[in-house]
Amino acid sequence: MSFDLVLFGGTGDLAWRKLMPALFQAFRHGSLPEGGRIIGVARDELTDDQYRELIGSRFGAVEGAKRPSPEEFKRFASLLDYLRMDLSQPKDYERLAHKLRERSAERVVMYLATAPSLFTQTAQQIAAAGLNGPNTRLVLEKPLGHDLASNRAINRAVAEVLEERQIFRIDHYLGKPSVQNLFAMRFGNALFEPLWRREYIASIEITIAEEVGVEKRGSFYDQTGALRDMVQNHALQLLCAVAMEPPINAHADALRDEKLKVLRALKPWTPETLGLHAVRGQYTAGTAYGERVAGYREEPGIDPASRTETFVALRAEIANWRWAGVPFYIRTGKRLASRDARIEVNFRPTPHAIFRAPAGFANKLVINLQPKDGLELHLVAQSQSQRVSTQAGVRGGMAPLAPVQLNLDFDQRFGSERVGAYERLLLDVIEGRLNLFVRSDEQEEAWRWVEPLLEAWQTDNGPRPYAAGTWGPSASSAMIARDGNAWSEEQ
């Protein structure tokens, strides 16, 4: 199956850090369909060979096992072409159309790894050049808009030139193997689903923590912030994966219908909950990687008076039969104590204790997303080597119970067979599989839920400071403590 993948923003950060390494891994694994061509598009004046040299030099920053040998890269580079384009110039789209029609590939993928402000114009110009035929797929990177109105404008503009089945709104968290295993765990096994409800689950925590600061993305990030960059898309998609009802089948719209129901069931914000259940912060100077690092306002490209949040913690509730009364805690931030993404499902304590368990213990399921990838089931058990105690206060002479874990490490179990998030998603686009992509109504509903936060934060006192290398402002701990709970590192 022949395909052309046109990578708008082909010299940008996302292209060389994520997309090209993912395409190379698919090429190395033999899963990239034969007869493919990858066309980098940007404003730089480069020849095909210069573009290949540029991408080759960037592969030096890829982690060792994923780095190509010179011979491997030579073969991969034969797939790479380059086209200089100014995305505001219609004649440049005509040149792209001519280049694509030379081959008439069976499938054409247009990947917009550009600023969201260019999405509408680029989609319209693609159509004006006649490149919106039935074999075209358009990939849109997040954030898709700056608020609900801009998101709707982009969706309307794209829908005018392409059908929904041709539009792939990417959220790379949905391509992570651990998230795929979350769906498999819930809907492929009979073990958890009967317990996956308010009668058995006390709370759910979703954490996406980063050690790094804004790095080279300062100008972009200062206009975006953690709520837009991480919560509106990644965190809410994880919440949907945890909370959705079983779909009728594994088809794309069946999955997306159930995710949409969760987003519509999220309790709307009120003036009271905005004050109690939403915390935002901004990192100040501190220690990361054992070294002193600058505060957010001292980073390159950041306004010295910036009110942009680098940390968000929220308490959400889902108003439906399954989840009524169960708090969902979401937090994400930069320059936190460690790089860690996980979902923790905290079960209710046993209804009648006949053993002496550790104080405050309850069963917990931890779904590790990164850097670890796997499942941990936290239980209590009795050590057989321990002598049975007959001390007073130990019921029936039974020895106390101790915490134990059942630990499934997916990297150890499936290491050589694993497919990275962007590799999986790019192959799905080429094949036309929409299951792991976000539909327009899902996206709009997510924006609708976060918009009251965006509006309230325009006139509040600004984000709370927290030192780099910590777990965020203390108000985050106070928020969850009001329910008698604590974040995992505080337990």
CSV table of C-alpha atoms in Angstrom, one decimal:
chain,number,residue,atom,x,y,z
A,1,MET,CA,0.0,0.0,0.0
A,2,SER,CA,1.6,3.2,-1.1
A,3,PHE,CA,1.3,6.3,1.0
A,4,ASP,CA,2.6,9.9,1.2
A,5,LEU,CA,3.0,11.4,4.7
A,6,VAL,CA,3.4,15.2,4.5
A,7,LEU,CA,4.8,16.6,7.7
A,8,PHE,CA,4.0,20.3,8.0
A,9,GLY,CA,6.6,21.7,10.5
A,10,GLY,CA,9.1,19.1,9.2
A,11,THR,CA,12.1,20.9,10.8
A,12,GLY,CA,10.4,21.6,14.1
A,13,ASP,CA,10.9,20.2,17.6
A,14,LEU,CA,8.0,17.7,17.5
A,15,ALA,CA,9.2,16.4,14.1
A,16,TRP,CA,12.7,15.4,15.1
A,17,ARG,CA,12.0,14.6,18.8
A,18,LYS,CA,8.9,12.4,18.3
A,19,LEU,CA,7.6,11.8,14.8
A,20,MET,CA,10.8,10.9,12.9
A,21,PRO,CA,12.0,8.5,15.6
A,22,ALA,CA,8.6,6.9,15.7
A,23,LEU,CA,8.5,6.5,11.9
A,24,PHE,CA,12.0,5.1,12.0
A,25,GLN,CA,11.0,2.5,14.6
A,26,ALA,CA,8.1,1.5,12.4
A,27,PHE,CA,10.5,1.2,9.5
A,28,ARG,CA,12.9,-0.9,11.6
A,29,HIS,CA,10.1,-3.2,12.9
A,30,GLY,CA,8.9,-3.8,9.3
A,31,SER,CA,5.4,-2.4,10.2
A,32,LEU,CA,5.7,0.8,8.1
A,33,PRO,CA,3.9,-0.1,4.8
A,34,GLU,CA,6.1,-0.5,1.8
A,35,GLY,CA,5.9,2.1,-0.9
A,36,GLY,CA,5.9,5.0,1.5
A,37,ARG,CA,7.3,8.5,1.2
A,38,ILE,CA,7.8,11.1,4.0
A,39,ILE,CA,7.8,14.7,2.8
A,40,GLY,CA,9.1,17.3,5.3
A,41,VAL,CA,7.6,20.7,4.8
A,42,ALA,CA,9.0,24.0,6.3
A,43,ARG,CA,10.1,27.5,5.4
A,44,ASP,CA,13.8,26.6,5.5
A,45,GLU,CA,15.8,26.6,2.2
A,46,LEU,CA,16.9,23.0,2.1
A,47,THR,CA,17.5,20.3,-0.6
A,48,ASP,CA,16.4,16.8,-0.1
A,49,ASP,CA,19.9,15.7,0.9
A,50,GLN,CA,20.3,18.6,3.3
A,51,TYR,CA,17.0,17.7,5.0
A,52,ARG,CA,18.1,14.1,5.3
A,53,GLU,CA,21.4,15.2,6.9
A,54,LEU,CA,19.5,17.5,9.3
A,55,ILE,CA,17.2,14.6,10.4
A,56,GLY,CA,20.2,12.3,10.7
A,57,SER,CA,22.0,14.7,13.0
A,58,ARG,CA,19.0,15.0,15.2
A,59,PHE,CA,19.0,11.2,15.7
A,60,GLY,CA,22.1,11.6,17.8
A,61,ALA,CA,19.8,12.8,20.6
A,62,VAL,CA,17.6,9.7,20.5
A,63,GLU,CA,18.1,7.1,23.3
A,64,GLY,CA,20.7,4.5,22.4
A,65,ALA,CA,18.5,1.4,21.6
A,66,LYS,CA,16.3,3.5,19.3
A,67,ARG,CA,19.2,5.2,17.5
A,68,PRO,CA,19.8,3.9,13.9
A,69,SER,CA,23.0,2.6,12.7
A,70,PRO,CA,24.5,4.5,9.7
A,71,GLU,CA,23.3,1.7,7.4
A,72,GLU,CA,19.8,1.7,8.9
A,73,PHE,CA,19.5,5.5,8.6
A,74,LYS,CA,20.7,5.4,5.0
A,75,ARG,CA,17.8,3.0,4.1
A,76,PHE,CA,15.3,5.1,6.1
A,77,ALA,CA,16.5,8.4,4.6
A,78,SER,CA,15.7,7.1,1.2
A,79,LEU,CA,12.0,7.6,2.2
A,80,LEU,CA,12.6,11.3,3.0
A,81,ASP,CA,11.9,14.3,0.7
A,82,TYR,CA,11.7,18.0,1.4
A,83,LEU,CA,9.6,20.8,0.1
A,84,ARG,CA,10.0,24.4,1.1
A,85,MET,CA,6.6,26.0,1.7
A,86,ASP,CA,5.2,29.2,3.1
A,87,LEU,CA,1.8,28.1,4.5
A,88,SER,CA,0.3,31.5,3.7
A,89,GLN,CA,1.0,31.2,0.0
A,90,PRO,CA,-1.5,29.4,-2.3
A,91,LYS,CA,1.1,28.8,-5.0
A,92,ASP,CA,3.2,26.7,-2.5
A,93,TYR,CA,0.2,24.4,-2.0
A,94,GLU,CA,0.0,24.0,-5.8
A,95,ARG,CA,3.7,22.9,-5.8
A,96,LEU,CA,2.8,20.4,-3.1
A,97,ALA,CA,-0.2,19.1,-5.2
A,98,HIS,CA,2.1,18.7,-8.2
A,99,LYS,CA,4.6,16.7,-6.1
A,100,LEU,CA,1.9,14.4,-4.7
A,101,ARG,CA,0.2,13.8,-8.1
A,102,GLU,CA,3.6,12.6,-9.5
A,103,ARG,CA,3.1,9.4,-7.5
A,104,SER,CA,-0.7,9.3,-6.9
A,105,ALA,CA,-0.2,7.3,-3.7
A,106,GLU,CA,-3.1,5.3,-2.4
A,107,ARG,CA,-3.2,7.3,0.8
A,108,VAL,CA,-2.1,10.8,1.7
A,109,VAL,CA,-1.5,11.9,5.3
A,110,MET,CA,-1.2,15.6,6.1
A,111,TYR,CA,0.3,16.0,9.6
A,112,LEU,CA,0.0,19.5,11.0
A,113,ALA,CA,2.8,19.7,13.5
A,114,THR,CA,2.5,23.5,13.5
A,115,ALA,CA,1.0,26.2,15.7
A,116,PRO,CA,-2.8,25.8,16.1
A,117,SER,CA,-3.3,29.3,14.6
A,118,LEU,CA,-2.3,27.9,11.2
A,119,PHE,CA,-4.7,24.9,11.3
A,120,THR,CA,-7.7,26.7,9.7
A,121,GLN,CA,-5.7,28.5,7.0
A,122,THR,CA,-3.8,25.3,6.1
A,123,ALA,CA,-6.9,23.1,5.9
A,124,GLN,CA,-8.6,25.7,3.6
A,125,GLN,CA,-5.5,25.9,1.4
A,126,ILE,CA,-5.3,22.1,1.2
A,127,ALA,CA,-8.9,22.1,-0.1
A,128,ALA,CA,-8.3,25.0,-2.5
A,129,ALA,CA,-5.4,23.0,-4.1
A,130,GLY,CA,-7.7,20.0,-4.5
A,131,LEU,CA,-5.8,17.9,-1.9
A,132,ASN,CA,-8.9,17.0,0.2
A,133,GLY,CA,-9.9,13.9,-1.8
A,134,PRO,CA,-11.3,10.8,-0.1
A,135,ASN,CA,-7.8,9.3,0.3
A,136,THR,CA,-6.6,12.2,2.4
A,137,ARG,CA,-6.2,12.1,6.2
A,138,LEU,CA,-5.5,15.2,8.3
A,139,VAL,CA,-3.7,14.9,11.6
A,140,LEU,CA,-4.1,17.8,14.1
A,141,GLU,CA,-1.8,18.2,17.0
A,142,LYS,CA,-2.9,19.6,20.4
A,143,PRO,CA,-3.7,22.0,21.7
A,144,LEU,CA,-6.6,22.3,19.3
A,145,GLY,CA,-7.5,25.9,20.0
A,146,HIS,CA,-7.1,28.2,23.0
A,147,ASP,CA,-10.6,28.0,24.3
A,148,LEU,CA,-14.0,26.6,23.4
A,149,ALA,CA,-14.7,29.3,20.7
A,150,SER,CA,-11.4,28.8,18.9
A,151,ASN,CA,-11.7,25.0,19.1
A,152,ARG,CA,-15.2,25.2,17.5
A,153,ALA,CA,-13.8,27.5,14.8
A,154,ILE,CA,-11.1,25.0,13.9
A,155,ASN,CA,-13.5,22.1,13.9
A,156,ARG,CA,-15.9,24.0,11.7
A,157,ALA,CA,-13.2,25.0,9.2
A,158,VAL,CA,-11.8,21.5,9.0
A,159,ALA,CA,-15.3,19.9,8.7
A,160,GLU,CA,-16.0,22.2,5.7
A,161,VAL,CA,-13.3,20.5,3.6
A,162,LEU,CA,-13.0,17.0,5.1
A,163,GLU,CA,-15.3,14.3,6.5
A,164,GLU,CA,-15.0,13.4,10.2
A,165,ARG,CA,-13.6,10.0,9.2
A,166,GLN,CA,-10.7,11.8,7.6
A,167,ILE,CA,-9.8,13.9,10.7
A,168,PHE,CA,-7.4,12.5,13.2
A,169,ARG,CA,-7.1,14.7,16.4
A,170,ILE,CA,-4.1,13.2,18.1
A,171,ASP,CA,-3.6,12.7,21.8
A,172,HIS,CA,-0.4,10.7,22.2
A,173,TYR,CA,-1.4,9.5,25.7
A,174,LEU,CA,-4.1,7.3,24.1
A,175,GLY,CA,-1.3,5.6,22.1
A,176,LYS,CA,0.7,4.6,25.2
A,177,PRO,CA,0.9,0.8,25.7
A,178,SER,CA,-0.2,1.3,29.4
A,179,VAL,CA,-3.4,3.1,28.3
A,180,GLN,CA,-4.1,0.3,25.8
A,181,ASN,CA,-3.7,-2.1,28.7
A,182,LEU,CA,-6.1,-0.1,30.8
A,183,PHE,CA,-8.8,-0.8,28.2
A,184,ALA,CA,-7.7,-4.4,28.0
A,185,MET,CA,-7.7,-4.8,31.8
A,186,ARG,CA,-11.2,-3.3,32.1
A,187,PHE,CA,-13.0,-4.8,29.1
A,188,GLY,CA,-11.0,-8.0,28.4
A,189,ASN,CA,-11.2,-9.5,31.9
A,190,ALA,CA,-14.1,-10.3,34.1
A,191,LEU,CA,-12.1,-9.6,37.3
A,192,PHE,CA,-12.3,-5.9,37.7
A,193,GLU,CA,-15.5,-4.7,36.1
A,194,PRO,CA,-17.9,-5.9,38.8
A,195,LEU,CA,-15.8,-3.8,41.3
A,196,TRP,CA,-15.4,-0.8,39.1
A,197,ARG,CA,-18.0,1.4,40.7
A,198,ARG,CA,-18.9,3.7,43.7
A,199,GLU,CA,-19.8,0.8,46.0
A,200,TYR,CA,-16.2,-0.5,46.0
A,201,ILE,CA,-14.0,2.4,44.9
A,202,ALA,CA,-13.4,5.3,47.3
A,203,SER,CA,-11.4,7.7,45.1
A,204,ILE,CA,-9.3,7.8,41.9
A,205,GLU,CA,-6.1,9.8,41.4
A,206,ILE,CA,-4.6,10.8,38.1
A,207,THR,CA,-1.0,12.2,38.2
A,208,ILE,CA,1.0,13.5,35.3
A,209,ALA,CA,4.2,14.9,36.8
A,210,GLU,CA,7.3,16.2,35.0
A,211,GLU,CA,10.7,17.0,36.3
A,212,VAL,CA,11.6,19.3,33.4
A,213,GLY,CA,10.7,22.9,33.1
A,214,VAL,CA,9.5,24.6,29.9
A,215,GLU,CA,12.9,24.0,28.2
A,216,LYS,CA,12.8,25.6,24.7
A,217,ARG,CA,9.0,26.0,24.7
A,218,GLY,CA,8.8,29.1,26.8
A,219,SER,CA,7.1,31.4,24.4
A,220,PHE,CA,4.5,28.8,23.5
A,221,TYR,CA,4.0,27.6,27.0
A,222,ASP,CA,3.5,31.1,28.5
A,223,GLN,CA,0.5,31.5,26.1
A,224,THR,CA,-0.9,28.0,27.0
A,225,GLY,CA,-0.3,26.9,30.6
A,226,ALA,CA,-0.8,23.5,32.3
A,227,LEU,CA,-4.6,23.5,32.1
A,228,ARG,CA,-4.6,23.8,28.3
A,229,ASP,CA,-1.4,21.9,27.7
A,230,MET,CA,-2.2,18.8,29.9
A,231,VAL,CA,-5.6,18.8,31.6
A,232,GLN,CA,-8.0,19.6,28.8
A,233,ASN,CA,-6.6,16.8,26.7
A,234,HIS,CA,-4.3,14.2,28.3
A,235,ALA,CA,-5.7,14.1,31.8
A,236,LEU,CA,-9.4,14.2,30.8
A,237,GLN,CA,-8.8,11.4,28.2
A,238,LEU,CA,-7.3,9.3,31.0
A,239,LEU,CA,-10.3,10.1,33.2
A,240,CYS,CA,-12.6,8.9,30.4
A,241,ALA,CA,-10.7,5.7,29.9
A,242,VAL,CA,-11.1,5.0,33.7
A,243,ALA,CA,-14.7,6.0,34.1
A,244,MET,CA,-16.4,5.1,30.8
A,245,GLU,CA,-19.1,2.4,30.5
A,246,PRO,CA,-18.2,-0.7,28.5
A,247,PRO,CA,-18.7,0.1,24.8
A,248,ILE,CA,-20.9,-2.2,22.7
A,249,ASN,CA,-17.8,-3.2,20.6
A,250,ALA,CA,-14.3,-2.0,19.9
A,251,HIS,CA,-15.2,0.2,16.9
A,252,ALA,CA,-14.1,3.9,17.1
A,253,ASP,CA,-17.5,5.5,17.5
A,254,ALA,CA,-18.6,3.0,20.1
A,255,LEU,CA,-15.5,4.0,22.2
A,256,ARG,CA,-15.9,7.7,21.6
A,257,ASP,CA,-19.6,7.7,22.4
A,258,GLU,CA,-18.9,6.3,25.9
A,259,LYS,CA,-16.0,8.8,26.5
A,260,LEU,CA,-18.4,11.6,25.5
A,261,LYS,CA,-20.9,10.5,28.1
A,262,VAL,CA,-18.3,10.8,30.8
A,263,LEU,CA,-17.4,14.3,29.8
A,264,ARG,CA,-21.0,15.4,29.7
A,265,ALA,CA,-21.5,13.9,33.2
A,266,LEU,CA,-18.7,15.9,34.8
A,267,LYS,CA,-20.2,18.1,37.5
A,268,PRO,CA,-20.0,21.8,36.2
A,269,TRP,CA,-18.0,24.3,38.2
A,270,THR,CA,-19.7,26.6,40.7
A,271,PRO,CA,-18.2,29.7,42.5
A,272,GLU,CA,-17.8,27.5,45.6
A,273,THR,CA,-16.1,24.6,43.9
A,274,LEU,CA,-13.8,26.9,41.9
A,275,GLY,CA,-12.4,28.1,45.2
A,276,LEU,CA,-12.2,24.7,47.0
A,277,HIS,CA,-11.5,22.2,44.2
A,278,ALA,CA,-9.1,23.9,41.8
A,279,VAL,CA,-5.5,24.8,42.6
A,280,ARG,CA,-3.0,26.3,40.3
A,281,GLY,CA,0.7,27.0,40.9
A,282,GLN,CA,3.8,28.3,39.3
A,283,TYR,CA,7.3,27.0,40.1
A,284,THR,CA,10.0,29.2,41.6
A,285,ALA,CA,13.7,28.5,41.8
A,286,GLY,CA,14.6,25.2,43.4
A,287,THR,CA,16.5,22.0,43.0
A,288,ALA,CA,16.0,19.5,40.2
A,289,TYR,CA,18.3,16.6,39.1
A,290,GLY,CA,20.4,17.6,42.1
A,291,GLU,CA,21.1,21.1,40.7
A,292,ARG,CA,19.7,24.6,41.3
A,293,VAL,CA,17.3,25.6,38.6
A,294,ALA,CA,15.6,28.9,37.7
A,295,GLY,CA,12.1,29.8,38.5
A,296,TYR,CA,9.5,29.9,35.7
A,297,ARG,CA,9.6,33.7,35.4
A,298,GLU,CA,13.4,33.5,34.8
A,299,GLU,CA,13.1,31.0,32.0
A,300,PRO,CA,13.9,32.2,28.4
A,301,GLY,CA,10.8,33.5,26.6
A,302,ILE,CA,8.7,34.0,29.8
A,303,ASP,CA,7.1,37.3,30.8
A,304,PRO,CA,8.7,38.3,34.1
A,305,ALA,CA,5.2,39.1,35.4
A,306,SER,CA,3.6,36.0,34.0
A,307,ARG,CA,0.5,34.6,35.6
A,308,THR,CA,0.6,31.4,33.6
A,309,GLU,CA,0.2,28.2,35.7
A,310,THR,CA,2.8,25.4,35.6
A,311,PHE,CA,0.8,23.2,38.0
A,312,VAL,CA,-2.9,22.3,38.3
A,313,ALA,CA,-4.7,20.1,40.8
A,314,LEU,CA,-8.4,19.5,40.5
A,315,ARG,CA,-11.2,17.6,42.3
A,316,ALA,CA,-13.8,16.4,39.9
A,317,GLU,CA,-17.0,14.3,40.2
A,318,ILE,CA,-19.0,12.4,37.6
A,319,ALA,CA,-22.7,12.7,38.1
A,320,ASN,CA,-23.9,9.3,37.0
A,321,TRP,CA,-25.1,6.0,38.6
A,322,ARG,CA,-21.7,4.3,38.5
A,323,TRP,CA,-19.6,7.1,40.0
A,324,ALA,CA,-21.9,9.3,42.1
A,325,GLY,CA,-20.0,10.6,45.1
A,326,VAL,CA,-16.5,9.3,44.1
A,327,PRO,CA,-13.9,12.1,43.9
A,328,PHE,CA,-11.5,12.1,40.9
A,329,TYR,CA,-8.3,14.0,41.7
A,330,ILE,CA,-6.3,15.3,38.8
A,331,ARG,CA,-2.8,16.9,39.1
A,332,THR,CA,-0.1,17.8,36.6
A,333,GLY,CA,2.8,20.1,36.7
A,334,LYS,CA,6.4,20.9,35.6
A,335,ARG,CA,9.5,21.0,37.8
A,336,LEU,CA,7.9,18.5,40.2
A,337,ALA,CA,9.7,16.0,42.5
A,338,SER,CA,9.9,13.3,39.8
A,339,ARG,CA,8.8,12.3,36.4
A,340,ASP,CA,5.8,10.1,37.1
A,341,ALA,CA,2.5,9.4,35.4
A,342,ARG,CA,0.0,7.0,37.0
A,343,ILE,CA,-3.6,6.3,37.8
A,344,GLU,CA,-4.4,5.1,41.3
A,345,VAL,CA,-7.7,3.4,42.1
A,346,ASN,CA,-8.3,3.4,45.8
A,347,PHE,CA,-10.7,0.8,47.0
A,348,ARG,CA,-12.9,1.1,50.1
A,349,PRO,CA,-11.7,-0.7,53.3
A,350,THR,CA,-13.1,-4.1,54.2
A,351,PRO,CA,-16.6,-3.7,55.7
A,352,HIS,CA,-15.8,-5.8,58.8
A,353,ALA,CA,-12.2,-6.2,59.9
A,354,ILE,CA,-11.3,-9.6,61.4
A,355,PHE,CA,-7.5,-9.1,60.9
A,356,ARG,CA,-5.2,-6.5,62.3
A,357,ALA,CA,-4.2,-4.7,59.1
A,358,PRO,CA,-1.8,-1.7,58.9
A,359,ALA,CA,-3.5,1.5,60.0
A,360,GLY,CA,-5.3,3.2,57.2
A,361,PHE,CA,-4.6,0.4,54.7
A,362,ALA,CA,-7.0,-0.2,51.8
A,363,ASN,CA,-6.5,-2.1,48.6
A,364,LYS,CA,-5.2,-0.1,45.7
A,365,LEU,CA,-4.7,-0.6,42.0
A,366,VAL,CA,-1.9,1.5,40.4
A,367,ILE,CA,-1.7,1.8,36.7
A,368,ASN,CA,1.8,3.1,35.9
A,369,LEU,CA,2.1,5.1,32.6
A,370,GLN,CA,5.6,6.5,32.8
A,371,PRO,CA,8.5,6.0,33.3
A,372,LYS,CA,7.4,2.6,34.6
A,373,ASP,CA,4.7,0.8,32.6
A,374,GLY,CA,2.5,-1.8,34.2
A,375,LEU,CA,0.1,-2.6,37.0
A,376,GLU,CA,0.5,-2.9,40.8
A,377,LEU,CA,-2.2,-4.4,43.0
A,378,HIS,CA,-1.7,-3.5,46.6
A,379,LEU,CA,-2.9,-6.2,49.1
A,380,VAL,CA,-2.3,-7.4,52.6
A,381,ALA,CA,-1.1,-10.9,53.5
A,382,GLN,CA,0.3,-12.8,56.5
A,383,SER,CA,3.9,-14.0,56.5
A,384,GLN,CA,4.0,-17.7,57.0
A,385,SER,CA,7.4,-17.4,58.7
A,386,GLN,CA,6.0,-15.2,61.4
A,387,ARG,CA,5.2,-16.9,64.7
A,388,VAL,CA,1.5,-16.7,65.5
A,389,SER,CA,1.1,-14.0,68.2
A,390,THR,CA,-1.1,-14.7,71.2
A,391,GLN,CA,-0.7,-11.2,72.6
A,392,ALA,CA,-3.8,-9.5,73.8
A,393,GLY,CA,-5.5,-7.4,71.1
A,394,VAL,CA,-4.6,-9.7,68.2
A,395,ARG,CA,-7.9,-11.2,67.2
A,396,GLY,CA,-8.0,-15.0,67.5
A,397,GLY,CA,-4.3,-15.2,68.0
A,398,MET,CA,-3.7,-14.3,64.3
A,399,ALA,CA,-0.5,-12.4,63.4
A,400,PRO,CA,-0.8,-8.9,62.0
A,401,LEU,CA,-1.1,-8.5,58.2
A,402,ALA,CA,1.6,-6.8,56.2
A,403,PRO,CA,1.3,-4.9,52.8
A,404,VAL,CA,2.3,-6.9,49.7
A,405,GLN,CA,2.2,-6.1,46.0
A,406,LEU,CA,1.4,-8.0,42.8
A,407,ASN,CA,3.5,-6.2,40.3
A,408,LEU,CA,3.2,-6.7,36.5
A,409,ASP,CA,5.9,-4.8,34.6
A,410,PHE,CA,4.8,-4.6,31.0
A,411,ASP,CA,8.3,-3.6,29.7
A,412,GLN,CA,9.8,-6.8,31.2
A,413,ARG,CA,6.9,-9.0,30.0
A,414,PHE,CA,6.5,-7.6,26.5
A,415,GLY,CA,9.7,-5.6,26.1
A,416,SER,CA,10.8,-6.7,22.7
A,417,GLU,CA,7.2,-6.5,21.3
A,418,ARG,CA,6.3,-3.0,22.5
A,419,VAL,CA,5.2,-0.3,20.2
A,420,GLY,CA,5.7,3.4,21.2
A,421,ALA,CA,2.8,5.8,21.4
A,422,TYR,CA,3.6,7.9,18.3
A,423,GLU,CA,4.6,4.8,16.3
A,424,ARG,CA,1.2,3.2,17.0
A,425,LEU,CA,-0.7,6.4,16.3
A,426,LEU,CA,1.1,7.1,13.0
A,427,LEU,CA,0.5,3.5,11.8
A,428,ASP,CA,-3.2,3.9,12.8
A,429,VAL,CA,-3.5,7.1,10.7
A,430,ILE,CA,-2.0,5.4,7.7
A,431,GLU,CA,-4.3,2.4,8.1
A,432,GLY,CA,-7.3,4.7,8.8
A,433,ARG,CA,-8.1,3.4,12.3
A,434,LEU,CA,-9.8,6.1,14.4
A,435,ASN,CA,-10.1,4.3,17.8
A,436,LEU,CA,-7.3,6.2,19.5
A,437,PHE,CA,-8.2,9.6,18.2
A,438,VAL,CA,-10.5,12.2,19.6
A,439,ARG,CA,-13.8,13.2,18.0
A,440,SER,CA,-14.8,16.9,17.6
A,441,ASP,CA,-17.7,16.6,20.1
A,442,GLU,CA,-15.4,15.0,22.7
A,443,GLN,CA,-13.0,17.8,22.4
A,444,GLU,CA,-15.6,20.6,22.6
A,445,GLU,CA,-17.1,19.0,25.7
A,446,ALA,CA,-13.7,19.0,27.4
A,447,TRP,CA,-13.2,22.6,26.6
A,448,ARG,CA,-16.6,23.4,27.9
A,449,TRP,CA,-15.7,21.9,31.3
A,450,VAL,CA,-12.4,23.7,31.7
A,451,GLU,CA,-13.5,27.1,30.4
A,452,PRO,CA,-15.0,28.3,33.7
A,453,LEU,CA,-11.5,27.7,35.2
A,454,LEU,CA,-9.9,29.8,32.5
A,455,GLU,CA,-12.3,32.6,33.0
A,456,ALA,CA,-12.0,32.6,36.8
A,457,TRP,CA,-8.2,32.6,36.7
A,458,GLN,CA,-8.1,35.7,34.6
A,459,THR,CA,-9.2,37.8,37.6
A,460,ASP,CA,-7.9,35.9,40.6
A,461,ASN,CA,-4.7,36.5,42.6
A,462,GLY,CA,-2.6,34.4,40.3
A,463,PRO,CA,-0.9,31.0,40.7
A,464,ARG,CA,0.5,29.9,44.0
A,465,PRO,CA,4.3,29.6,44.1
A,466,TYR,CA,6.0,26.3,44.7
A,467,ALA,CA,9.7,25.5,44.8
A,468,ALA,CA,11.1,23.5,41.8
A,469,GLY,CA,11.7,19.8,42.9
A,470,THR,CA,8.6,19.6,45.2
A,471,TRP,CA,5.1,18.2,44.6
A,472,GLY,CA,3.5,21.6,44.0
A,473,PRO,CA,1.8,24.1,46.3
A,474,SER,CA,0.6,23.0,49.7
A,475,ALA,CA,-3.0,24.0,48.7
A,476,SER,CA,-3.0,20.9,46.6
A,477,SER,CA,-2.5,18.7,49.6
A,478,ALA,CA,-5.1,20.7,51.6
A,479,MET,CA,-7.7,20.2,48.7
A,480,ILE,CA,-7.5,16.4,48.9
A,481,ALA,CA,-7.2,16.3,52.7
A,482,ARG,CA,-10.7,17.9,53.0
A,483,ASP,CA,-12.0,14.5,51.9
A,484,GLY,CA,-9.7,12.7,54.4
A,485,ASN,CA,-7.4,11.6,51.6
A,486,ALA,CA,-3.8,12.2,50.7
A,487,TRP,CA,-1.6,12.0,47.5
A,488,SER,CA,0.3,8.8,47.3
A,489,GLU,CA,3.7,10.2,48.3
A,490,GLU,CA,2.1,11.7,51.5
A,491,GLN,CA,0.6,8.4,52.6
